[in-house]
Tab-separated table of C-alpha atoms in Angstrom:
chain	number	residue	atom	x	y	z
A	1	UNK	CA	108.298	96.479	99.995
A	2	UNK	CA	112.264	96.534	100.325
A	3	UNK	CA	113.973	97.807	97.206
A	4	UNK	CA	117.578	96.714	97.211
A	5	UNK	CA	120.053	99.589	95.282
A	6	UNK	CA	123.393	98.233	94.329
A	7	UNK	CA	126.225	100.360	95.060
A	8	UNK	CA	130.218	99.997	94.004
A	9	UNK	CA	132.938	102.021	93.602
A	10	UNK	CA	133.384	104.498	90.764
A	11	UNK	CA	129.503	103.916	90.041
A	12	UNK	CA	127.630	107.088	88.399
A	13	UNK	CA	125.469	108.497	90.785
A	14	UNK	CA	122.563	109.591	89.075
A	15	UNK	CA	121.778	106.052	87.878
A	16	UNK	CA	121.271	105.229	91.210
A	17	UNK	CA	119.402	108.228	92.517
A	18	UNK	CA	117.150	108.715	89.501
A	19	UNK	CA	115.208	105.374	90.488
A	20	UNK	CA	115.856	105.829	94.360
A	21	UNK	CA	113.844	109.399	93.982
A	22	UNK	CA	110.688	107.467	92.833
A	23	UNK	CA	110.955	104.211	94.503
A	24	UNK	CA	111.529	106.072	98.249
A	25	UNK	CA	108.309	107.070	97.425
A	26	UNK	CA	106.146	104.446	97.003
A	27	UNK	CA	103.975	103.436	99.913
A	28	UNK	CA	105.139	101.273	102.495
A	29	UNK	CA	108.540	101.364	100.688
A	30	UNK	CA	112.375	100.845	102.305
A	31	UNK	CA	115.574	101.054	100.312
A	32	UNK	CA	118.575	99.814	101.304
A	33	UNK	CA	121.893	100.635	99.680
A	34	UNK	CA	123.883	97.378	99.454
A	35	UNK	CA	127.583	96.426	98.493
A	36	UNK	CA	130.470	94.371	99.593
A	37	UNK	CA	131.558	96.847	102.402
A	38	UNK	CA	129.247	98.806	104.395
A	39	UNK	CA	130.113	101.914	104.793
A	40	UNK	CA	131.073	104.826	101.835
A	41	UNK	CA	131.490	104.816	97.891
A	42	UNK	CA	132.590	107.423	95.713
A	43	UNK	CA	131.150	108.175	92.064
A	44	UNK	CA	133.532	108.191	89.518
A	45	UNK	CA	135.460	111.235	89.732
A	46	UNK	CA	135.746	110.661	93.405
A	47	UNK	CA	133.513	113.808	94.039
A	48	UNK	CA	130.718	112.439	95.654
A	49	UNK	CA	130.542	109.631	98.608
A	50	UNK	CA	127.446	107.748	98.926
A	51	UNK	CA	126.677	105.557	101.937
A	52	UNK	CA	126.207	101.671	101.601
A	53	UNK	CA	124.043	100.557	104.460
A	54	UNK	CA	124.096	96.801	103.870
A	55	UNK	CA	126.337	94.360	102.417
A	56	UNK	CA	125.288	91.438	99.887
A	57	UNK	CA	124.577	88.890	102.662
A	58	UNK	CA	122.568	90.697	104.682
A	59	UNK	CA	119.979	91.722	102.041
A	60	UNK	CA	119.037	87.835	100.931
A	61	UNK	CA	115.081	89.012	99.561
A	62	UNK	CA	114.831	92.190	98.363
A	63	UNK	CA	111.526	93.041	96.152
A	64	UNK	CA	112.853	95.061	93.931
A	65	UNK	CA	116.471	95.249	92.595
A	66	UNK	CA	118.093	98.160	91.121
A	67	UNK	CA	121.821	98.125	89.596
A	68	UNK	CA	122.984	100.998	88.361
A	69	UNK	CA	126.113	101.630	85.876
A	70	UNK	CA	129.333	103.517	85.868
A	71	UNK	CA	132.566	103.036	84.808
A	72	UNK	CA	133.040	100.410	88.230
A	73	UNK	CA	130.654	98.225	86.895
A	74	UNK	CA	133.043	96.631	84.409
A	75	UNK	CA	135.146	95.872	87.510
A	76	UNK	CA	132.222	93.733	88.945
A	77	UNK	CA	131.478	91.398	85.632
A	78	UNK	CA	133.710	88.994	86.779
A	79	UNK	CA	132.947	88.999	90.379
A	80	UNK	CA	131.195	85.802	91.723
A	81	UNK	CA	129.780	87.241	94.836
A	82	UNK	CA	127.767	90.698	93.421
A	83	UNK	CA	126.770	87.811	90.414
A	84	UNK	CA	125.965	84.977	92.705
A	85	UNK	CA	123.436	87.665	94.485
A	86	UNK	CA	122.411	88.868	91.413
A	87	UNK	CA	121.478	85.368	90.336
A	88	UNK	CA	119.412	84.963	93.965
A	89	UNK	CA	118.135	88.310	94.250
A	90	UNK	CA	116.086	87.605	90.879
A	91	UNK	CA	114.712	83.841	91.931
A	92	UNK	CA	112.085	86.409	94.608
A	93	UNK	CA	112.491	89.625	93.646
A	94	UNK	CA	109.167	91.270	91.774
A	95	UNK	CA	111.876	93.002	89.687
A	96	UNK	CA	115.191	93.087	88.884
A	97	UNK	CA	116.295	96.240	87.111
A	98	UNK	CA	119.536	98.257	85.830
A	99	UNK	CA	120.447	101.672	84.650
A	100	UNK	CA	123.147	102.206	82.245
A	101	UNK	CA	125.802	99.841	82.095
A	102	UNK	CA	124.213	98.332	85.217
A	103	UNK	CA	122.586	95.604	82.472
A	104	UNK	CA	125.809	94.357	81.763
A	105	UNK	CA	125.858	93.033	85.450
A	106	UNK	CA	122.720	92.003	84.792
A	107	UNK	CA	124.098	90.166	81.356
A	108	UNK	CA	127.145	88.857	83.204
A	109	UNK	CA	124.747	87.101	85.825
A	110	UNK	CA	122.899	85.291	83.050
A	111	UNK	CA	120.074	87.050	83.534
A	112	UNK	CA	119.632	88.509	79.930
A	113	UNK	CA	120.728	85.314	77.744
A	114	UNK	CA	119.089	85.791	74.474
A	115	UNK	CA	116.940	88.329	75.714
A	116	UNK	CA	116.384	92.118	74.203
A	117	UNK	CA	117.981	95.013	76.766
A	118	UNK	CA	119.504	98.161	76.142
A	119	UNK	CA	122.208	99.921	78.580
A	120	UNK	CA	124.290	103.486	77.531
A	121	UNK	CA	124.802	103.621	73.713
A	122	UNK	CA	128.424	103.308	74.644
A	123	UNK	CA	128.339	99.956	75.509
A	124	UNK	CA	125.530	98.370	73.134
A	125	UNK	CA	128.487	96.073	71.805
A	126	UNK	CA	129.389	95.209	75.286
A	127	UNK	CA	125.983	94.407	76.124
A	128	UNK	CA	125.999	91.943	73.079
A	129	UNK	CA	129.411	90.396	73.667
A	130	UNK	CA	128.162	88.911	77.105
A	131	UNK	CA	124.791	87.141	75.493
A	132	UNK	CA	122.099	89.811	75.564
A	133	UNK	CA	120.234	91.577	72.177
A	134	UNK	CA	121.226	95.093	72.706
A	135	UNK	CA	117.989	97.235	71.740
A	136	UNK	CA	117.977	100.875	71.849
A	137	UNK	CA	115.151	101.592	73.769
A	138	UNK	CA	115.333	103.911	76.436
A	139	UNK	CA	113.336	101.008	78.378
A	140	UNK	CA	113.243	97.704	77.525
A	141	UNK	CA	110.468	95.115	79.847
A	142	UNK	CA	110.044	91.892	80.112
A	143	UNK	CA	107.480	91.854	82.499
A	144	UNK	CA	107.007	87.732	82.674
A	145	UNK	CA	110.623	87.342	83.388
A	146	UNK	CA	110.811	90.736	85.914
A	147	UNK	CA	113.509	92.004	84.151
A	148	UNK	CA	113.973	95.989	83.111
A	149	UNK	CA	116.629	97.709	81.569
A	150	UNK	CA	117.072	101.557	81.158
A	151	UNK	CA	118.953	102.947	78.594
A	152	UNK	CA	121.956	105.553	79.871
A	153	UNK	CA	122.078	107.755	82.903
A	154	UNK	CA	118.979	109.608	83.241
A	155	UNK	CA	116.570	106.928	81.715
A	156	UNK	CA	116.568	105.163	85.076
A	157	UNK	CA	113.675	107.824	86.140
A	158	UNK	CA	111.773	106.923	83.310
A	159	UNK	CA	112.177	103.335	84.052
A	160	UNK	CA	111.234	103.796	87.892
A	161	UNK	CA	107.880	105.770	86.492
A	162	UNK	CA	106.810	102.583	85.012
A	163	UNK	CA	108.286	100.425	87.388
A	164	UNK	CA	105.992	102.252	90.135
A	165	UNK	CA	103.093	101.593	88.232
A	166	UNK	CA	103.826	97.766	87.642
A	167	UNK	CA	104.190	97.575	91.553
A	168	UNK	CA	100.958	99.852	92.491
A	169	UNK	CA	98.892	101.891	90.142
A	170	UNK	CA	98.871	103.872	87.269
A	171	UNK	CA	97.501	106.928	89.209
A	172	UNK	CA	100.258	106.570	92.165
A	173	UNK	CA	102.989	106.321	89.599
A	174	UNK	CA	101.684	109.667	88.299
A	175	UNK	CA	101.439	111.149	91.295
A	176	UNK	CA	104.984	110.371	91.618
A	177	UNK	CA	106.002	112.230	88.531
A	178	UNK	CA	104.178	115.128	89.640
A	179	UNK	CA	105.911	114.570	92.932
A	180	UNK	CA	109.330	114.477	91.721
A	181	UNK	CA	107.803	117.219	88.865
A	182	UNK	CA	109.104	115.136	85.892
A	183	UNK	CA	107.653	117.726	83.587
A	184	UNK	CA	110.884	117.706	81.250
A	185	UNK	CA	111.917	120.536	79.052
A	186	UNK	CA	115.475	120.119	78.234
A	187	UNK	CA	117.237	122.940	76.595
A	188	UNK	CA	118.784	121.146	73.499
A	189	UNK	CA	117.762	117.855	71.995
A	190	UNK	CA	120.676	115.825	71.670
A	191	UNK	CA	119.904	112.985	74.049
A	192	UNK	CA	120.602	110.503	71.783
A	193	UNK	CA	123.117	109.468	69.242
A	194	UNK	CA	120.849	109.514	66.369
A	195	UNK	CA	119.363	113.421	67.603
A	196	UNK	CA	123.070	114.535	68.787
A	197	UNK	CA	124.656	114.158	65.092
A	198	UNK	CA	128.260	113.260	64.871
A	199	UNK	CA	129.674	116.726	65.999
A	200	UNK	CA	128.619	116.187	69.527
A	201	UNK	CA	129.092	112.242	69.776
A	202	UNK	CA	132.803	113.146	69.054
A	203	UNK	CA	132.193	116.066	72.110
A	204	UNK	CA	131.069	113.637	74.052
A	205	UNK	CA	133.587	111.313	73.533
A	206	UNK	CA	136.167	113.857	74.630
A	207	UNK	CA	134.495	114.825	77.940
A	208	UNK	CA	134.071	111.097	78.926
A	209	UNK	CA	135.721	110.632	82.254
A	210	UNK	CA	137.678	107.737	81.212
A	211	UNK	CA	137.901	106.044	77.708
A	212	UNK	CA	137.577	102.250	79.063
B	1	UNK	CA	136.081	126.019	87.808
B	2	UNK	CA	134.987	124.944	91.072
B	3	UNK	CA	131.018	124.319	91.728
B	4	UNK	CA	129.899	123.858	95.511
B	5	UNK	CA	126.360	121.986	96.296
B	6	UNK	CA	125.103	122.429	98.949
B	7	UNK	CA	123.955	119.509	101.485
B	8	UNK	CA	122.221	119.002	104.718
B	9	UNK	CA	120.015	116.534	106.744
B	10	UNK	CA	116.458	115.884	104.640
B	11	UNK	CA	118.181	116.850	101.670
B	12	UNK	CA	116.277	115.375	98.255
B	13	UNK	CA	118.850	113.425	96.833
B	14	UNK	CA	118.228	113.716	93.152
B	15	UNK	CA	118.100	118.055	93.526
B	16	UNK	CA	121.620	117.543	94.410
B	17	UNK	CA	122.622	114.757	92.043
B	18	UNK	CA	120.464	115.497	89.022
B	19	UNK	CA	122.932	119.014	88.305
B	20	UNK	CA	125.768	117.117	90.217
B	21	UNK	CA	125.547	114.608	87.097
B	22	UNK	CA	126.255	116.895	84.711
B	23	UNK	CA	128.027	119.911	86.132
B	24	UNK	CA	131.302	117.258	87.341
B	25	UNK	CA	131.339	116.498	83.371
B	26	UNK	CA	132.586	120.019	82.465
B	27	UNK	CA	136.200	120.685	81.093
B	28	UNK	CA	138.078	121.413	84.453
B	29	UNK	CA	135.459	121.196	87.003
B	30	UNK	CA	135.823	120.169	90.568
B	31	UNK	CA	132.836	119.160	92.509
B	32	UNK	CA	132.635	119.748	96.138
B	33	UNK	CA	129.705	119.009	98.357
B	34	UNK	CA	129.851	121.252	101.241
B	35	UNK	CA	127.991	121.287	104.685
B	36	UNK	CA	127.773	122.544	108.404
B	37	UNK	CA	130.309	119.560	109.303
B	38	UNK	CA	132.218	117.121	107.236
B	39	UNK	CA	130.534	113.906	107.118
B	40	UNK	CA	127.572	111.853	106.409
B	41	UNK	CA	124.125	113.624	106.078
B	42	UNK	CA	121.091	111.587	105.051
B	43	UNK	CA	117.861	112.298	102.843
B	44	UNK	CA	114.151	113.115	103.914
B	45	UNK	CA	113.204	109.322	105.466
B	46	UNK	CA	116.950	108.366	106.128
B	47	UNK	CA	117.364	105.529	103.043
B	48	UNK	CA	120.593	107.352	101.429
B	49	UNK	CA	123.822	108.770	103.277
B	50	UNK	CA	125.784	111.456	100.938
B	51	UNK	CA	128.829	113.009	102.199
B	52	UNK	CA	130.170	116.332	102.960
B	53	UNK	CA	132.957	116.709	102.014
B	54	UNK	CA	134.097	120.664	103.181
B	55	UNK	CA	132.117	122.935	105.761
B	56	UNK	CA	131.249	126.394	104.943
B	57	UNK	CA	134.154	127.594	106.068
B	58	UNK	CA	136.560	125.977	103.938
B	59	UNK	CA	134.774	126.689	100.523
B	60	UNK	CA	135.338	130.551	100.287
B	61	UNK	CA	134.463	131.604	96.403
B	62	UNK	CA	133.019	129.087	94.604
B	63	UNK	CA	132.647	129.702	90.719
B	64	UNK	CA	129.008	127.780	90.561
B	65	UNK	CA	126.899	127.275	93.579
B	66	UNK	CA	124.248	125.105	93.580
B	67	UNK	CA	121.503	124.871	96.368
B	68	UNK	CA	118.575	121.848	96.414
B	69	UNK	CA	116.159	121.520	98.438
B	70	UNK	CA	113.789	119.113	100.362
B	71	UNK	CA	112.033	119.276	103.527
B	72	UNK	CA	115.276	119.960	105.128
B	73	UNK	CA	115.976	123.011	103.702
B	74	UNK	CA	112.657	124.410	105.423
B	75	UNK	CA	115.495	124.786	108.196
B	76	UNK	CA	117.670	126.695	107.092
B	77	UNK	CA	115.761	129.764	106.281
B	78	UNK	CA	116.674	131.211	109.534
B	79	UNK	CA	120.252	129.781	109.552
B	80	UNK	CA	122.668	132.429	109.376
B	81	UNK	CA	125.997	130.689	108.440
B	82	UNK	CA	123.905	128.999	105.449
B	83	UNK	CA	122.355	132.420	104.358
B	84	UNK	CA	126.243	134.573	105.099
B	85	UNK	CA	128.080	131.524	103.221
B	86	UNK	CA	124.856	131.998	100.074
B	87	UNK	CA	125.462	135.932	100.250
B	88	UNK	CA	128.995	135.800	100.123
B	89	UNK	CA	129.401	133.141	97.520
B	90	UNK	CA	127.390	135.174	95.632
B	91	UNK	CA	129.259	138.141	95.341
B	92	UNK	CA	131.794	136.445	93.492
B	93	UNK	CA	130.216	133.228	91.953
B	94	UNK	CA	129.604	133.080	87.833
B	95	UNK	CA	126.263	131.793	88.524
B	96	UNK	CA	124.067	130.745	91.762
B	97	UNK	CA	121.408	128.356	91.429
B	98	UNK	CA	119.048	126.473	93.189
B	99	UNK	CA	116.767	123.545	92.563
B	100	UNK	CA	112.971	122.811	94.151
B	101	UNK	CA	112.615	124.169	97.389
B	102	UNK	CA	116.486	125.389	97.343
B	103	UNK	CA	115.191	128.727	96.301
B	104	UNK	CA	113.651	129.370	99.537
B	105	UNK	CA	117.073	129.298	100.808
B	106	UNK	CA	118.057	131.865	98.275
B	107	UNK	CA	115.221	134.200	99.150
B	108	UNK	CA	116.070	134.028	102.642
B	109	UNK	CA	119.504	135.298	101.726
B	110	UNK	CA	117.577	138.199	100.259
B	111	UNK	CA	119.099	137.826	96.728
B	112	UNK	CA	115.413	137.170	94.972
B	113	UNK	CA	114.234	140.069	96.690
B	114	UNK	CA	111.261	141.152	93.619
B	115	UNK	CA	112.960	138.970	91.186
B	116	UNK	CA	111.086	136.400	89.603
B	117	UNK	CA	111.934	132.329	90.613
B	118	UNK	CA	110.647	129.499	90.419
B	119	UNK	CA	110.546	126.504	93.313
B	120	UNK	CA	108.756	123.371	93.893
B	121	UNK	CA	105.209	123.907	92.837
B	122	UNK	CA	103.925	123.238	96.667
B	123	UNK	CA	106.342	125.437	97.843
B	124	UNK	CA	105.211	128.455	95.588
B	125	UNK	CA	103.137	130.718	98.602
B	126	UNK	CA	106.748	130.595	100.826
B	127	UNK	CA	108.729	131.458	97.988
B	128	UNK	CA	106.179	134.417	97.573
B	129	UNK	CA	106.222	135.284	101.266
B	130	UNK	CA	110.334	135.286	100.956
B	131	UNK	CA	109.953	138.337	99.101
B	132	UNK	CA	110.097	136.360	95.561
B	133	UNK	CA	107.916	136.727	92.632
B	134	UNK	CA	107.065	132.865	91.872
B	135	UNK	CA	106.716	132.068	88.383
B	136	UNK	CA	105.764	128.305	87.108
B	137	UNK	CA	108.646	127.992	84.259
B	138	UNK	CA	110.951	124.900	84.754
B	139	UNK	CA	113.703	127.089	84.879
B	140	UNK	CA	114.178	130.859	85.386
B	141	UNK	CA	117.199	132.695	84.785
B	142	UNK	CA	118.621	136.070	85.587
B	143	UNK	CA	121.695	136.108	83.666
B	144	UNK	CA	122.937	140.050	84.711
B	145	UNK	CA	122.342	138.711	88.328
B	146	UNK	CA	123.996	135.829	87.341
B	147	UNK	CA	121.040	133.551	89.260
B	148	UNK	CA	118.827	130.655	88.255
B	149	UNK	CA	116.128	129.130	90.299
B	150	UNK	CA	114.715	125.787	88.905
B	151	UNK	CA	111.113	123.591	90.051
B	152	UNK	CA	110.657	120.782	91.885
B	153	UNK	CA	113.368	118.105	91.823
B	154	UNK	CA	113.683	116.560	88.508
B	155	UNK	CA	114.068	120.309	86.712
B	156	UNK	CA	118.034	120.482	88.048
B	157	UNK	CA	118.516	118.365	85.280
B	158	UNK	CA	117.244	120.884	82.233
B	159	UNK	CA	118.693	123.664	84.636
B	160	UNK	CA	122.438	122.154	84.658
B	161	UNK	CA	122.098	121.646	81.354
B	162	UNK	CA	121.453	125.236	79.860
B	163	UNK	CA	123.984	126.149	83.114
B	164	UNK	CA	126.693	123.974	80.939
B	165	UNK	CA	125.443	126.267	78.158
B	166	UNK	CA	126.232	129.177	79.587
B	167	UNK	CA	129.763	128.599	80.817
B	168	UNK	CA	131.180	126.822	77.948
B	169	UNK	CA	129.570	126.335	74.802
B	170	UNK	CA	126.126	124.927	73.036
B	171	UNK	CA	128.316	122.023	71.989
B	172	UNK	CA	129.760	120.876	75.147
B	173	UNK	CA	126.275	121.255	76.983
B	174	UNK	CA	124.615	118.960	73.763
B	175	UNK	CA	127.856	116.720	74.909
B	176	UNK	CA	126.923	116.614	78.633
B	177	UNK	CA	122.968	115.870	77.488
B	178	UNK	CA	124.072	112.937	75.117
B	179	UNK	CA	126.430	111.589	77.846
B	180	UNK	CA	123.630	111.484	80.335
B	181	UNK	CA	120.942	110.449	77.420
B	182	UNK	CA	119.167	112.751	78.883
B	183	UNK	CA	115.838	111.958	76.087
B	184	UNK	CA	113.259	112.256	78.178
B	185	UNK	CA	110.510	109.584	77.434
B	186	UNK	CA	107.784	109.736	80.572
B	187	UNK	CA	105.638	107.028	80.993
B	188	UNK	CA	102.894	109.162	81.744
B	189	UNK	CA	101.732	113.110	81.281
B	190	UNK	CA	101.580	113.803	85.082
B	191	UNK	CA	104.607	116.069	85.589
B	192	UNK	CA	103.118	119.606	86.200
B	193	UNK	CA	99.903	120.566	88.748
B	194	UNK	CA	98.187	121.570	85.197
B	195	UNK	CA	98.586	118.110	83.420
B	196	UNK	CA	98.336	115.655	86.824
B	197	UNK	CA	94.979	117.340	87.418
B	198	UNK	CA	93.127	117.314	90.357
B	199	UNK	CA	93.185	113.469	91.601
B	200	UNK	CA	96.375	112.834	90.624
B	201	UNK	CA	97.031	116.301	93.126
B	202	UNK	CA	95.547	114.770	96.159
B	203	UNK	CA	97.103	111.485	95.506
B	204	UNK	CA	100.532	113.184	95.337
B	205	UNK	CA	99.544	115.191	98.068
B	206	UNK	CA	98.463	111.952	100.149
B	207	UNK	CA	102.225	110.359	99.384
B	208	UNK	CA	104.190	113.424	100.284
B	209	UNK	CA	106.893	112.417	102.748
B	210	UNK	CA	105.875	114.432	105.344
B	211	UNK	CA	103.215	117.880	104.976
B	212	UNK	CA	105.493	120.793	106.187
């Protein structure tokens, strides 16, 4: 099973490696980081390099297709060669997914014309603008067409639960979360907009890295 | 406020990234992944290059320290620039914390000599024979001795979080959750030994990346 992990400049990291944690797992699985230049990224803030290992041409099958989000993903909705392997990627691939803003890629290729998804709640109007129904799920399936969306950041390991168990078995994909010991017990609960209140949205909206 | 994680060969990615992804969100922080040798280092089955950015050497008092683990970090309990670098951070650090099988590295140090901690929950016997008193809670904190220890891999997440807490405010670290929707919506019940029960155990156990 090759999973294929899309990575680009200025991309958030944990939307990549929330997903990658699970997915490594799974039996008989490889990942493969792929972008346009093999070679390093860096997240964001520049704090973090991760290591693409393949560009777009040489990973022409991949099973499984993750895209992640960041603020570099609005940089790549315009640009024909991550869409045009988007677009190919999906004709064989068991699944084509995205984390965060990584469905607006997914939007951009066409891929979610008409169709309900959900991305970070900061870009539910984006999402909508390029064709897609924004829902706010934390994980929206459509398992005929092989497409899955996560909601922001950290929903991408929720996703890849689900996603293990579509491509195995219920009891490996729980044997994953015990693996990875997804047993969560955050401190607050105000991981969404509607739970947050408008006190910390405006918080939030402060700390975000960059307003675009 | 500077906050050093730690990296090295077999490291699991998401211990480092899950507290990565919300600790480089604080007001003023500055993120720096820090190593034997600048450079790449990959995870436990080779899929994901992250970068060093600084050696030991060159990160001297860090205000945060964060340690993961993985079946790397099995090799560095006898490593004594890793354990000098963790005692001498330390001293001076506003918190050090660790994630999964990171706290092994702390014990080895000797700074959970008869404190209580917490670790992966296969890793729980060596965290007891590294003069630790292993506890099960997703997250336990010694705030006097300014040290938290947090379970297997996923848990970073809920630790960075109340970490955010503690050196800002409750409405910055709601901020951070929101930011990384961090509303936790498992597919499954299987995230602790207790709830996976006893197939779901070997299964894991069966999957695990290697058995050391």
């Amino acid at each position: 099973m090759n999973i294929a992990v899309v990575l680009f400049p200025r991309v958030t990291a944990l939307d990549a490696i929330g997903p990658y944690e699970t997915l490594q797992r799974l039996p008989d699985a490889t990942v493969t980081f792929v972008g346009h230049r093999r070679g390093e990224v860096r997240t964001e803030n520049g704090f973090l390099g991760l290591t693409v290992d393949a560009t777009f041409d040489e990973v022409t099958a991949p099973d499984v297709v993750v895209v992640p989000g960041g603020i570099g993903s609005r940089a790549l909705l315009k640009d024909e060669v991550v869409l045009d392997w988007v677009r190919r990627a999906h004709r064989t691939s068991r699944f084509t997914t995205s984390v965060c803003t990584g469905s607006l890629i997914l939007a951009a290729a066409g891929l979610l014309e008409g169709r309900t998804a959900t991305t970070h709640w900061g870009a539910m109007d984006v999402l909508g603008g390029l064709g897609a129904v924004p829902t706010s799920a934390r994980v929206v399936e459509h398992r005929e067409e092989r497409i899955i969306t996560a909601a922001g950041v950290s929903s991408g390991i929720d996703m890849a639960l689900r996603l293990a168990e579509l491509l195995t078995d219920r009891q490996t994909a729980e044997a994953l979360q015990l693996t990875i010991e997804y047993d969560p017990q955050p401190p607050f609960d105000a991981g969404s907009v509607e739970k947050a209140g408008p006190d910390v949205l405006a918080r939030a909206n402060e700390l975000a890295l960059t307003k675009d």
